[in-house]
Coordinates of C-alpha atoms in Angstrom, one line a residue:
Chain A
M1 CA 67.6 208.8 142.9
T2 CA 68.6 211.5 145.4
T3 CA 68.3 214.3 142.9
R4 CA 64.6 213.5 142.5
I5 CA 63.9 213.4 146.2
D6 CA 65.7 216.7 146.6
K7 CA 63.4 218.5 144.2
V8 CA 60.2 217.2 145.6
P9 CA 59.2 220.2 147.7
E10 CA 59.5 222.6 144.6
D11 CA 57.1 221.0 142.3
A12 CA 55.0 219.0 144.8
P13 CA 51.4 219.9 144.1
G14 CA 50.8 220.8 147.7
P15 CA 51.0 224.6 148.0
S16 CA 49.8 225.4 144.5
A17 CA 46.8 223.1 144.2
P18 CA 43.8 224.8 145.7
G19 CA 42.4 223.2 148.9
A20 CA 45.4 220.8 149.3
P21 CA 47.3 220.9 152.6
E22 CA 50.4 223.0 152.7
A23 CA 53.7 221.1 152.4
I24 CA 55.6 220.8 155.7
K25 CA 58.6 223.1 156.0
A26 CA 60.3 222.1 159.2
I27 CA 63.8 222.9 160.5
P28 CA 65.7 219.6 160.4
V29 CA 67.2 218.1 163.6
R30 CA 70.9 218.9 164.0
H31 CA 73.0 215.9 164.6
W32 CA 75.9 217.3 166.7
G33 CA 77.2 213.9 167.5
R34 CA 78.0 213.3 163.9
Y35 CA 80.2 216.4 163.7
V36 CA 82.1 215.3 166.8
A37 CA 82.6 211.8 165.5
A38 CA 83.8 213.1 162.1
V39 CA 86.4 215.3 163.8
V40 CA 87.7 212.5 166.1
V41 CA 88.1 210.2 163.1
L42 CA 89.8 212.8 161.0
V43 CA 92.3 213.5 163.8
L44 CA 93.1 209.8 164.2
L45 CA 93.5 209.5 160.5
G46 CA 95.9 212.5 160.4
L47 CA 98.0 210.9 163.2
L48 CA 98.2 207.7 161.2
V49 CA 99.3 209.4 158.0
N50 CA 101.8 211.4 160.0
A51 CA 103.3 208.2 161.5
V52 CA 103.6 206.5 158.1
A53 CA 105.2 209.6 156.6
G54 CA 107.8 209.6 159.3
A55 CA 108.5 205.9 159.0
D56 CA 111.9 204.7 157.8
L57 CA 110.6 203.5 154.5
R58 CA 112.3 203.9 151.1
W59 CA 109.2 204.7 149.1
K60 CA 111.4 204.8 146.0
S61 CA 112.1 201.0 146.4
V62 CA 108.3 200.4 146.3
G63 CA 108.0 202.1 143.0
D64 CA 111.2 200.6 141.6
F65 CA 110.2 197.1 142.3
F66 CA 106.6 197.4 141.5
F67 CA 107.0 196.4 137.9
D68 CA 110.1 194.3 138.4
D69 CA 110.1 191.3 136.1
Q70 CA 110.4 188.9 139.1
I71 CA 107.4 190.5 140.8
L72 CA 105.3 190.4 137.6
E73 CA 106.2 186.7 137.2
G74 CA 105.0 186.1 140.7
V75 CA 101.8 188.0 140.2
K76 CA 101.2 186.0 137.0
N77 CA 101.8 182.7 138.9
T78 CA 99.4 183.8 141.7
I79 CA 96.6 184.5 139.1
V80 CA 97.3 181.2 137.3
V81 CA 97.2 179.0 140.3
S82 CA 94.2 180.8 141.7
V83 CA 92.2 180.6 138.5
L84 CA 93.0 177.0 137.9
S85 CA 92.3 176.0 141.5
M86 CA 89.0 177.8 141.2
I87 CA 88.0 176.0 138.0
M88 CA 89.0 172.7 139.7
G89 CA 87.0 173.6 142.8
L90 CA 84.0 174.6 140.8
V91 CA 83.8 171.5 138.6
L92 CA 84.6 169.1 141.4
G93 CA 82.3 171.1 143.7
I94 CA 79.3 170.7 141.4
V95 CA 80.0 166.9 141.1
L96 CA 80.2 166.7 144.9
A97 CA 77.0 168.7 145.4
V98 CA 75.1 166.4 143.0
M99 CA 76.6 163.3 144.8
R100 CA 75.7 164.7 148.1
M101 CA 72.0 165.2 147.1
S102 CA 71.8 161.9 145.3
K103 CA 69.5 159.2 146.7
N104 CA 72.4 156.7 146.5
P105 CA 73.7 156.3 150.1
V106 CA 77.2 155.4 148.9
T107 CA 77.8 158.5 146.7
S108 CA 76.2 160.8 149.2
S109 CA 78.2 159.6 152.2
V110 CA 81.5 159.6 150.1
A111 CA 80.7 163.3 149.3
W112 CA 79.9 164.0 152.9
G113 CA 83.2 162.4 154.0
Y114 CA 85.2 164.4 151.4
I115 CA 83.7 167.7 152.5
W116 CA 84.2 166.7 156.2
F117 CA 87.9 166.1 155.7
F118 CA 88.8 169.0 153.4
R119 CA 86.8 171.6 155.3
G120 CA 88.0 170.3 158.7
T121 CA 91.7 170.6 158.0
P122 CA 93.8 173.8 157.4
V123 CA 94.9 174.5 153.8
Y124 CA 98.4 175.0 155.1
V125 CA 98.5 171.4 156.3
Q126 CA 97.0 170.1 153.1
L127 CA 99.6 171.9 151.0
L128 CA 102.4 170.4 153.0
L129 CA 100.8 166.9 152.8
W130 CA 100.7 167.1 149.0
F131 CA 104.2 168.5 148.8
N132 CA 105.6 165.7 150.9
L133 CA 103.7 162.9 149.3
A134 CA 106.9 161.5 147.9
L135 CA 108.0 160.5 151.4
I136 CA 105.3 157.8 151.6
F137 CA 104.6 157.2 147.9
P138 CA 108.0 157.4 146.1
I139 CA 106.6 156.1 142.8
I140 CA 103.4 157.3 141.3
N141 CA 101.8 154.5 139.3
L142 CA 98.6 155.0 137.5
G143 CA 98.7 151.7 135.7
P144 CA 99.3 152.0 132.0
I145 CA 98.5 155.7 131.8
Y146 CA 101.3 157.2 133.8
K147 CA 104.3 156.1 135.9
D148 CA 106.9 158.4 137.4
E149 CA 108.9 159.3 140.4
M150 CA 106.6 161.2 142.8
T151 CA 109.2 163.9 143.3
D152 CA 109.1 164.6 139.5
A153 CA 105.3 164.7 139.3
M154 CA 104.6 166.6 142.5
T155 CA 106.1 169.9 141.5
P156 CA 105.5 173.0 143.6
F157 CA 102.8 174.0 141.1
M158 CA 101.1 170.6 141.3
A159 CA 101.2 170.7 145.1
A160 CA 99.8 174.2 145.1
L161 CA 97.0 173.4 142.6
L162 CA 96.0 170.2 144.4
G163 CA 96.2 171.8 147.9
L164 CA 94.1 174.8 146.9
G165 CA 91.8 173.1 144.3
L166 CA 90.7 170.1 146.4
N167 CA 90.1 172.3 149.4
E168 CA 88.1 174.8 147.4
A169 CA 85.9 171.9 146.0
A170 CA 84.7 171.1 149.5
Y171 CA 83.5 174.7 150.0
M172 CA 82.1 175.0 146.5
A173 CA 80.1 171.8 147.0
E174 CA 78.3 173.3 149.9
I175 CA 77.7 176.6 148.1
C176 CA 76.3 174.7 145.0
R177 CA 74.1 172.5 147.2
A178 CA 72.7 175.5 149.0
G179 CA 72.0 177.2 145.6
I180 CA 70.3 174.2 144.1
Q181 CA 68.1 173.7 147.2
S182 CA 67.1 177.3 147.2
V183 CA 65.1 176.9 144.0
D184 CA 61.4 176.5 144.7
E185 CA 60.2 172.9 144.4
G186 CA 57.3 174.2 142.3
Q187 CA 59.8 174.9 139.5
T188 CA 60.8 171.3 139.3
E189 CA 57.2 170.2 139.4
A190 CA 56.3 172.6 136.6
S191 CA 59.1 171.4 134.3
Q192 CA 58.2 167.7 135.1
A193 CA 54.6 168.4 134.3
L194 CA 55.7 169.7 131.0
G195 CA 57.5 166.4 130.3
M196 CA 61.0 167.6 130.9
T197 CA 63.6 165.0 132.1
Q198 CA 65.5 165.5 135.3
A199 CA 68.6 166.5 133.3
Q200 CA 66.7 169.1 131.3
N201 CA 65.1 170.3 134.5
M202 CA 68.5 170.7 136.2
R203 CA 70.2 172.4 133.2
R204 CA 67.4 174.7 131.9
I205 CA 65.3 175.5 135.0
V206 CA 67.1 174.8 138.3
L207 CA 70.7 175.7 137.7
P208 CA 70.1 179.1 136.0
Q209 CA 68.0 180.1 139.1
A210 CA 70.5 178.6 141.5
M211 CA 73.2 180.7 140.0
R212 CA 71.8 183.8 141.6
V213 CA 72.5 182.2 145.0
I214 CA 75.7 180.6 143.9
V215 CA 77.5 183.5 142.3
P216 CA 78.0 185.9 145.2
P217 CA 79.6 183.5 147.7
T218 CA 81.6 182.0 144.8
G219 CA 83.1 185.5 144.1
N220 CA 84.0 185.7 147.8
E221 CA 85.5 182.3 147.6
F222 CA 87.7 183.3 144.7
I223 CA 88.9 186.4 146.4
N224 CA 89.7 184.4 149.4
L225 CA 91.5 181.9 147.3
L226 CA 93.6 184.6 145.7
K227 CA 94.8 185.6 149.1
T228 CA 95.2 182.1 150.4
S229 CA 97.4 181.3 147.4
S230 CA 100.1 183.3 149.3
L231 CA 100.4 180.2 151.5
C232 CA 101.8 178.4 148.5
S233 CA 105.2 179.9 149.2
V234 CA 105.5 177.1 151.7
V235 CA 105.7 174.5 148.9
M236 CA 108.2 176.6 147.0
Y237 CA 105.6 177.8 144.5
E238 CA 106.9 181.1 143.1
E239 CA 103.8 183.3 143.6
A240 CA 103.8 187.0 144.3
L241 CA 104.5 186.9 148.0
R242 CA 107.5 184.5 147.6
K243 CA 109.0 186.5 144.9
A244 CA 108.6 189.7 146.9
Q245 CA 110.2 188.1 150.0
N246 CA 113.1 186.8 147.9
I247 CA 113.9 190.3 146.6
G248 CA 113.2 191.9 149.9
N249 CA 115.6 189.6 151.8
N250 CA 118.4 190.1 149.2
S251 CA 118.0 193.9 149.0
S252 CA 117.2 194.4 152.7
A253 CA 114.0 196.2 151.7
V254 CA 111.8 193.7 153.4
V255 CA 108.8 195.9 154.3
E256 CA 109.0 197.8 151.0
L257 CA 108.6 194.6 149.0
L258 CA 105.8 193.4 151.3
L259 CA 104.1 196.7 150.4
V260 CA 104.6 195.9 146.7
A261 CA 102.9 192.5 147.3
T262 CA 100.1 194.1 149.3
V263 CA 99.3 196.6 146.6
W264 CA 99.4 193.9 143.9
Y265 CA 96.9 191.8 145.9
L266 CA 94.7 194.8 146.4
A267 CA 94.8 195.5 142.7
I268 CA 93.9 191.9 141.7
T269 CA 91.1 191.5 144.2
T270 CA 89.7 194.9 143.2
V271 CA 89.6 193.9 139.5
F272 CA 87.9 190.6 140.3
S273 CA 85.4 192.3 142.6
I274 CA 84.3 194.4 139.8
G275 CA 83.9 191.4 137.6
Q276 CA 81.8 189.8 140.3
Y277 CA 79.5 192.8 140.5
Y278 CA 78.6 192.5 136.8
L279 CA 78.2 188.7 137.0
E280 CA 75.8 189.0 139.9
R281 CA 73.9 191.7 138.1
R282 CA 73.5 189.3 135.1
Y283 CA 72.1 186.5 137.2
A284 CA 69.7 188.8 139.0
K285 CA 67.6 188.9 135.8
G286 CA 64.1 187.8 136.5
S287 CA 64.2 188.2 140.3
L288 CA 64.1 192.0 140.1
R289 CA 61.6 194.0 138.1
E290 CA 64.2 196.3 136.9
L291 CA 67.9 195.9 137.2
P292 CA 69.7 198.6 139.2
D293 CA 72.0 200.9 137.3
T294 CA 75.7 200.0 137.1
P295 CA 78.0 202.5 138.8
W296 CA 79.1 203.6 135.3
Q297 CA 75.5 204.2 134.3
R298 CA 74.9 206.2 137.5
V299 CA 77.9 208.4 136.7
R300 CA 76.6 209.0 133.2
K301 CA 73.2 209.8 134.5
N302 CA 74.5 212.3 137.1
L303 CA 76.7 214.0 134.5
F304 CA 73.7 214.4 132.2
V305 CA 71.7 215.8 135.1
L306 CA 74.4 218.3 136.0
G307 CA 74.7 219.4 132.3
R308 CA 71.0 220.1 132.1
G309 CA 71.1 221.9 135.4
T310 CA 67.7 220.4 136.4
G311 CA 66.7 216.9 137.3
S312 CA 64.3 216.5 134.5
G313 CA 66.5 214.4 132.3
A314 CA 67.3 211.8 135.0
Q315 CA 65.1 209.2 133.5
G316 CA 66.3 209.3 129.9
A317 CA 70.1 209.3 130.3
G318 CA 71.2 205.8 131.1
G319 CA 68.2 204.1 129.6
V320 CA 66.8 201.0 131.3
G321 CA 70.0 199.1 132.1
A322 CA 68.7 195.7 130.9
Chain B
M1 CA 44.5 147.5 130.0
S2 CA 41.7 148.9 127.8
A3 CA 39.5 151.5 129.4
R4 CA 36.2 152.6 127.9
D5 CA 36.5 154.2 124.5
S6 CA 35.6 157.7 125.4
S7 CA 37.3 157.6 128.8
M8 CA 40.2 160.0 129.3
V9 CA 40.9 159.3 132.9
K10 CA 39.9 156.3 134.9
A11 CA 40.6 155.8 138.5
E12 CA 40.0 152.4 140.2
A13 CA 40.3 152.2 144.0
V14 CA 43.2 154.7 144.1
H15 CA 44.9 154.9 147.5
K16 CA 47.6 157.3 148.5
S17 CA 49.2 157.8 151.9
F18 CA 52.0 160.1 153.1
G19 CA 53.6 158.1 155.8
A20 CA 50.9 157.1 158.2
V21 CA 48.4 159.6 156.9
D22 CA 45.9 158.2 154.4
V23 CA 45.1 161.0 152.0
L24 CA 43.2 159.0 149.3
K25 CA 41.1 156.1 150.5
G26 CA 39.9 154.5 147.3
I27 CA 38.9 156.9 144.6
D28 CA 36.8 155.5 141.7
L29 CA 35.9 157.8 139.0
E30 CA 35.8 158.3 135.2
V31 CA 36.4 161.4 133.2
K32 CA 35.2 161.3 129.6
S33 CA 36.9 162.9 126.6
G34 CA 36.0 166.5 126.0
E35 CA 34.5 166.8 129.5
V36 CA 35.0 169.5 132.1
F37 CA 35.3 167.6 135.3
C38 CA 35.2 169.6 138.5
I39 CA 36.4 168.5 141.9
V40 CA 35.3 170.4 145.0
G41 CA 35.7 169.8 148.7
P42 CA 37.3 171.2 151.8
S43 CA 41.0 171.6 152.1
G44 CA 42.7 168.4 153.1
S45 CA 40.1 166.3 151.4
G46 CA 42.8 165.0 148.9
K47 CA 41.5 166.7 145.8
S48 CA 44.9 168.3 144.9
T49 CA 46.7 165.1 145.7
F50 CA 44.4 163.1 143.4
L51 CA 45.1 165.6 140.6
R52 CA 48.9 165.3 141.1
C53 CA 48.5 161.5 140.9
I54 CA 47.1 161.7 137.5
N55 CA 50.4 163.0 136.0
H56 CA 52.4 160.9 138.5
L57 CA 53.8 163.9 140.5
E58 CA 52.6 161.7 143.4
K59 CA 52.9 157.9 143.3
I60 CA 49.8 156.0 144.3
N61 CA 50.0 153.2 146.8
A62 CA 47.2 151.0 145.6
G63 CA 44.6 150.8 142.8
R64 CA 45.0 151.7 139.2
L65 CA 45.0 155.0 137.3
Y66 CA 44.6 155.2 133.6
V67 CA 45.0 158.1 131.2
D68 CA 43.7 157.6 127.7
G69 CA 43.7 153.8 128.4
T70 CA 47.4 153.7 129.5
L71 CA 48.4 152.9 133.1
V72 CA 50.1 155.9 134.7
G73 CA 53.6 155.4 136.0
Y74 CA 53.7 151.7 135.6
R75 CA 53.7 148.9 133.0
E76 CA 51.7 145.8 133.6
K77 CA 53.1 142.6 132.2
N78 CA 52.1 139.0 133.1
G79 CA 50.2 140.3 136.1
K80 CA 53.2 142.1 137.5
L81 CA 53.7 145.8 137.8
Y82 CA 57.0 147.4 136.6
E83 CA 57.9 151.0 137.6
L84 CA 58.5 153.2 134.6
R85 CA 61.9 154.9 134.2
D86 CA 62.1 158.7 134.6
R87 CA 62.3 159.1 130.9
E88 CA 59.2 157.1 130.3
V89 CA 57.2 158.9 133.0
A90 CA 58.3 162.2 131.3
E91 CA 57.0 160.9 128.0
Q92 CA 53.6 160.2 129.6
R93 CA 53.5 163.7 131.1
R94 CA 53.9 165.4 127.8
D95 CA 50.3 164.9 126.9
I96 CA 49.0 166.2 130.2
G97 CA 49.1 169.9 130.8
M98 CA 49.0 171.2 134.4
V99 CA 48.3 174.6 135.8
F100 CA 49.3 175.2 139.4
Q101 CA 47.8 177.3 142.2
R102 CA 51.0 179.3 142.5
F103 CA 51.6 179.5 138.7
N104 CA 55.2 178.2 139.0
L105 CA 56.4 180.2 135.9
F106 CA 60.1 180.1 135.2
P107 CA 61.2 183.5 136.6
H108 CA 64.4 183.7 134.6
M109 CA 62.6 183.6 131.3
T110 CA 60.2 186.0 129.5
A111 CA 56.6 185.0 129.0
L112 CA 57.4 183.9 125.5
E113 CA 60.4 181.8 126.6
N114 CA 58.3 180.2 129.3
V115 CA 55.8 179.1 126.6
A116 CA 58.4 178.0 124.0
E117 CA 60.7 176.2 126.4
A118 CA 59.0 172.8 126.7
P119 CA 58.2 172.3 122.9
V120 CA 61.9 173.1 122.1
Q121 CA 63.4 171.0 124.9
V122 CA 61.0 168.1 125.0
K123 CA 59.5 167.9 121.5
R124 CA 62.5 169.2 119.6
V125 CA 60.4 171.7 117.8
P126 CA 62.6 174.2 115.9
K127 CA 63.1 177.4 117.9
S128 CA 61.6 179.8 115.5
K129 CA 58.5 177.7 115.1
A130 CA 58.1 177.3 118.8
R131 CA 58.3 181.0 119.4
E132 CA 55.8 181.7 116.7
R133 CA 53.4 179.3 118.2
A134 CA 54.1 180.8 121.7
R135 CA 53.2 184.2 120.4
E136 CA 49.9 182.8 119.0
L137 CA 49.1 181.2 122.4
L138 CA 49.9 184.3 124.3
E139 CA 47.7 186.2 121.9
R140 CA 44.9 183.7 122.6
V141 CA 45.1 184.2 126.4
G142 CA 45.0 188.0 125.8
L143 CA 48.7 188.6 126.5
G144 CA 50.0 189.4 123.0
D145 CA 51.6 192.6 124.3
K146 CA 53.4 190.9 127.2
T147 CA 55.6 188.5 125.3
D148 CA 58.9 190.0 126.5
S149 CA 57.9 190.6 130.1
H150 CA 59.4 188.5 132.9
P151 CA 56.9 186.9 135.4
A152 CA 57.8 189.4 138.1
Q153 CA 56.5 192.1 135.9
L154 CA 53.1 190.5 135.5
S155 CA 50.1 190.5 137.7
G156 CA 48.9 187.2 139.2
G157 CA 46.1 186.9 136.7
Q158 CA 48.5 187.5 133.8
Q159 CA 51.0 185.0 135.2
Q160 CA 48.3 182.3 135.4
R161 CA 47.3 183.0 131.9
V162 CA 50.9 182.6 130.7
A163 CA 51.0 179.3 132.7
I164 CA 47.9 178.1 130.8
A165 CA 49.5 179.1 127.5
R166 CA 52.7 177.2 128.6
A167 CA 50.7 174.1 129.2
L168 CA 48.8 174.4 125.9
A169 CA 52.1 174.7 124.0
M170 CA 52.6 171.0 124.4
D171 CA 49.2 170.3 122.7
P172 CA 47.9 168.2 125.7
K173 CA 44.9 165.9 125.4
L174 CA 44.1 166.6 129.0
M175 CA 44.5 169.7 131.2
L176 CA 44.7 169.6 135.0
F177 CA 43.9 172.7 137.0
D178 CA 45.0 172.8 140.6
E179 CA 43.0 175.6 142.2
P180 CA 44.0 178.0 139.4
T181 CA 42.4 181.0 140.9
S182 CA 43.0 180.5 144.6
A183 CA 46.1 182.6 144.8
L184 CA 44.6 185.5 142.9
D185 CA 43.1 188.8 144.0
P186 CA 39.3 188.7 143.5
E187 CA 39.3 191.1 140.6
L188 CA 41.8 189.0 138.7
V189 CA 39.9 185.7 139.0
G190 CA 37.6 186.6 136.1
E191 CA 40.2 186.9 133.5
V192 CA 41.6 183.4 134.2
L193 CA 38.2 181.8 134.3
D194 CA 37.4 183.4 130.9
V195 CA 40.4 181.7 129.4
M196 CA 39.4 178.4 130.9
R197 CA 35.8 178.9 129.7
D198 CA 37.2 179.4 126.2
L199 CA 39.3 176.2 126.4
A200 CA 36.2 174.3 127.5
R201 CA 34.3 175.6 124.6
D202 CA 37.0 174.3 122.3
G203 CA 36.4 170.8 123.6
M204 CA 39.5 170.4 125.8
T205 CA 39.2 167.7 128.4
M206 CA 39.7 169.5 131.8
I207 CA 39.9 168.4 135.4
V208 CA 39.5 171.4 137.6
V209 CA 40.0 171.5 141.3
T210 CA 38.3 174.7 142.3
H211 CA 36.5 176.7 144.9
E212 CA 34.7 178.7 142.2
M213 CA 31.2 177.1 142.5
G214 CA 29.8 179.5 139.9
F215 CA 32.4 178.4 137.4
A216 CA 31.7 174.7 138.2
R217 CA 28.0 175.1 137.8
E218 CA 28.3 177.1 134.5
V219 CA 31.1 175.3 132.7
G220 CA 31.4 171.9 134.4
D221 CA 29.9 168.7 132.8
S222 CA 30.4 166.6 135.9
L223 CA 31.4 167.3 139.5
V224 CA 32.5 165.3 142.5
F225 CA 32.5 166.4 146.1
M226 CA 35.4 164.9 148.0
D227 CA 36.0 164.8 151.7
G228 CA 38.4 162.8 153.9
G229 CA 40.0 161.1 150.9
V230 CA 36.8 159.7 149.4
V231 CA 34.3 160.8 146.8
V232 CA 31.2 161.6 148.8
E233 CA 28.9 162.6 146.0
S234 CA 29.0 163.0 142.3
G235 CA 26.8 163.9 139.4
A236 CA 25.9 166.9 137.2
P237 CA 27.1 170.2 138.8
R238 CA 23.6 171.6 138.9
D239 CA 22.3 168.6 140.8
V240 CA 25.2 168.2 143.3
L241 CA 25.5 171.9 144.0
G242 CA 21.7 172.6 143.8
D243 CA 20.4 169.6 145.6
P244 CA 23.0 167.9 147.6
Q245 CA 22.0 164.5 149.1
H246 CA 24.7 164.0 151.7
E247 CA 24.9 165.8 155.1
R248 CA 28.6 166.5 154.5
T249 CA 28.0 168.1 151.1
K250 CA 25.2 170.2 152.4
E251 CA 27.4 171.4 155.3
F252 CA 30.3 172.3 153.0
L253 CA 28.1 174.1 150.4
S254 CA 26.3 176.1 153.1
K255 CA 29.7 177.5 154.1
V256 CA 31.0 178.4 150.6
L257 CA 27.9 179.4 148.6

């Protein structure tokens, strides 16, 4: 976009067309404050880098342990519990959202109560409650389906999954409800007037449009969930942070291993953020006249423009990114 | 149960209230098959509400409403009324097309998908057949070249024409138009009225709530003037619009004509 704005003065019809007013050529305002601010920030940044460089850190340990089997195992566990909790939260969340909006006072107040409880208490406490369930229910008895000692059933993984997933469901319920309610009532009227049933209306008309509102906060939720999963070390679940701490304590490279965990979290959240971007773009279909280019398409376009030397090819390169 | 042979819509003392507000206070009227029936009146007179009662988007509080001889929204048995299930109401609505003031196209679908959606979902028409038919219908409303456009890429007039094609795709026996041109820029009104004129010529039964007096006079077979939830005056459009008998009608027409 900027390339085109830049070249406007050159081939603007202004000066050449007879009788047209002359294009303005003014000296732009100098923003001295910006230069000052940039210098101040750069100096502070330099001081920070200097401090870190002088710290008593064994950088080699960070590199050595980064792809350690234990760490990789922990990272895998972090991703597994986060993805499964998110799926659990999503499914249960949609159910709760539908219950909450139903005309049946019993289902809607039960959903309200669920959301009230799980949003109103810390995840940390919920994790501990699940983990220690055996103290009050020594035997888990689901009639003919399942019967076992609670301590056997409530593994660290189960406690982590239930703690994170049930909590997530409460948040997802509110996000889904907001999304469904954001769809214009006229849409439902139109589909009803065409003879569609409520289920068809929900599946074909309302939900696809609600997704545009649901996807962005859901992506944020997932990234939050990924980070919150580090709390699962409290229920002995062997996720990335716990693994890093184990190694760190044994090798007295505590901070080094925390840095390993930090970089891994950053890497995972970055990958999922990119996925979120493309998902959002997909569901923007129909609400925008033309989808914006993806970063990759923009890079390709700019390369093309540079190769040509002029901005004339800017339109053709990436095509319409539909 | 049985209404007159040629009667498409029959309203008997239809009442509708929203909370304490009485919107319809006893509407009696009859729309014959193949007729273009216009409803005019000031805003708040209940004309849109009445239209929405015909396909049960609004529930009436008293009276009876028949479409093609069948009671709308209820079943009458042994002198008792039973509410219809959602599925049964949906079945009744299949045969009644509706066009809204604000188009209400599905924004996540192309024009073609908008038109083909209901036949595929509701009537289980094979997808390829429905798309072929949708293409024909879009051609018919003059949008053969816009099949792959999303609603956001179309002008208001084009959107409303897609909406008409969408309603026609269900092969309705009755079409309801709820102020179809009121949300349009003046220069786009004509293209929508042209399509409607075309439909009328083909013998479609149409109930049109409108402020387009010229259209009502030219295309309409009958016309009612509504105010305050009642029908004030009815007759041939030429008579009602040209020589109104009631004070209220005269006053309204003097403002809009």
